[in-house]
Amino acid sequence: KEISPMEIISQAAQRQQYIDQAQSLNLQIPSTMPVKDVNYLYIEAWKKGVKTLYYQRSSSVSKEMMVNFVTCTACEA
């Protein structure tokens, strides 16, 4: 089971005070997470003093859209 992105951000914020340089975080974001929630993660990280944040979706959004398009029953003739 993955640790939630918000928990990773909280732990990084707690460690930051003991680190002379910045730390870089990589978050695994589910492709189903709404953009609004991803934005919330960024804002909370900024408020907590996290300096660098990257995210990675679990699968390509464009691939998911292609799969949805290919399997779209409304598109079938």
mmCIF file of C-alpha atoms in Angstrom:
data_model
loop_
_atom_site.group_PDB
_atom_site.id
_atom_site.type_symbol
_atom_site.label_atom_id
_atom_site.label_comp_id
_atom_site.label_asym_id
_atom_site.label_seq_id
_atom_site.Cartn_x
_atom_site.Cartn_y
_atom_site.Cartn_z
ATOM 1 C CA LYS A 1 0.000 0.000 0.000
ATOM 2 C CA GLU A 2 1.305 3.443 -0.915
ATOM 3 C CA ILE A 3 1.705 6.249 1.610
ATOM 4 C CA SER A 4 -0.666 9.111 0.847
ATOM 5 C CA PRO A 5 0.878 12.131 -0.905
ATOM 6 C CA MET A 6 -0.216 14.419 1.942
ATOM 7 C CA GLU A 7 1.549 12.203 4.498
ATOM 8 C CA ILE A 8 4.748 12.328 2.420
ATOM 9 C CA ILE A 9 4.498 16.129 2.314
ATOM 10 C CA SER A 10 3.915 16.330 6.090
ATOM 11 C CA GLN A 11 6.899 14.101 6.848
ATOM 12 C CA ALA A 12 9.122 16.095 4.486
ATOM 13 C CA ALA A 13 8.068 19.338 6.160
ATOM 14 C CA GLN A 14 9.055 17.912 9.550
ATOM 15 C CA ARG A 15 12.476 16.813 8.224
ATOM 16 C CA GLN A 16 13.165 20.089 6.416
ATOM 17 C CA GLN A 17 14.207 21.938 9.580
ATOM 18 C CA TYR A 18 17.137 19.509 9.992
ATOM 19 C CA ILE A 19 18.338 19.737 6.375
ATOM 20 C CA ASP A 20 20.727 22.493 5.254
ATOM 21 C CA GLN A 21 19.743 22.156 1.604
ATOM 22 C CA ALA A 22 16.345 21.540 0.053
ATOM 23 C CA GLN A 23 14.952 18.050 -0.369
ATOM 24 C CA SER A 24 13.178 16.862 -3.479
ATOM 25 C CA LEU A 25 9.933 14.908 -3.221
ATOM 26 C CA ASN A 26 8.465 12.568 -5.786
ATOM 27 C CA LEU A 27 4.771 11.880 -5.336
ATOM 28 C CA GLN A 28 2.861 9.038 -6.907
ATOM 29 C CA ILE A 29 -0.450 10.622 -7.890
ATOM 30 C CA PRO A 30 -3.300 8.346 -8.997
ATOM 31 C CA SER A 31 -4.482 9.218 -12.482
ATOM 32 C CA THR A 32 -8.017 9.450 -11.111
ATOM 33 C CA MET A 33 -7.121 12.281 -8.704
ATOM 34 C CA PRO A 34 -8.828 15.519 -9.778
ATOM 35 C CA VAL A 35 -6.617 18.473 -10.726
ATOM 36 C CA LYS A 36 -8.154 20.423 -7.826
ATOM 37 C CA ASP A 37 -6.739 17.864 -5.370
ATOM 38 C CA VAL A 38 -3.295 17.908 -7.022
ATOM 39 C CA ASN A 39 -3.313 21.706 -6.731
ATOM 40 C CA TYR A 40 -4.235 21.386 -3.038
ATOM 41 C CA LEU A 41 -1.183 19.156 -2.485
ATOM 42 C CA TYR A 42 1.085 21.784 -4.065
ATOM 43 C CA ILE A 43 -0.354 24.598 -1.966
ATOM 44 C CA GLU A 44 -0.093 22.617 1.279
ATOM 45 C CA ALA A 45 3.509 21.662 0.466
ATOM 46 C CA TRP A 46 4.347 25.333 -0.146
ATOM 47 C CA LYS A 47 2.656 26.401 3.116
ATOM 48 C CA LYS A 48 4.637 23.770 5.029
ATOM 49 C CA GLY A 49 7.956 24.930 3.533
ATOM 50 C CA VAL A 50 8.628 22.092 1.081
ATOM 51 C CA LYS A 51 10.910 23.561 -1.579
ATOM 52 C CA THR A 52 10.840 21.071 -4.463
ATOM 53 C CA LEU A 53 7.980 18.809 -5.440
ATOM 54 C CA TYR A 54 7.526 16.511 -8.403
ATOM 55 C CA TYR A 55 4.625 14.258 -9.128
ATOM 56 C CA GLN A 56 4.167 11.214 -11.281
ATOM 57 C CA ARG A 57 0.863 9.788 -12.342
ATOM 58 C CA SER A 58 0.420 6.044 -12.077
ATOM 59 C CA SER A 59 -0.327 5.843 -15.792
ATOM 60 C CA SER A 60 -0.349 8.191 -18.731
ATOM 61 C CA VAL A 61 -3.451 10.365 -18.915
ATOM 62 C CA SER A 62 -3.215 10.415 -22.709
ATOM 63 C CA LYS A 63 -3.121 6.601 -22.771
ATOM 64 C CA GLU A 64 -6.176 6.454 -20.530
ATOM 65 C CA MET A 65 -8.013 8.838 -22.819
ATOM 66 C CA MET A 66 -7.065 6.688 -25.809
ATOM 67 C CA VAL A 67 -8.311 3.553 -24.069
ATOM 68 C CA ASN A 68 -11.551 5.319 -23.169
ATOM 69 C CA PHE A 69 -11.940 6.507 -26.755
ATOM 70 C CA VAL A 70 -11.278 3.038 -28.179
ATOM 71 C CA THR A 71 -13.735 1.384 -25.787
ATOM 72 C CA CYS A 72 -16.359 4.113 -26.011
ATOM 73 C CA THR A 73 -19.681 2.406 -26.753
ATOM 74 C CA ALA A 74 -21.283 5.712 -27.751
ATOM 75 C CA CYS A 75 -18.692 6.004 -30.544
ATOM 76 C CA GLU A 76 -19.600 2.638 -32.062
ATOM 77 C CA ALA A 77 -21.698 2.637 -35.221
#
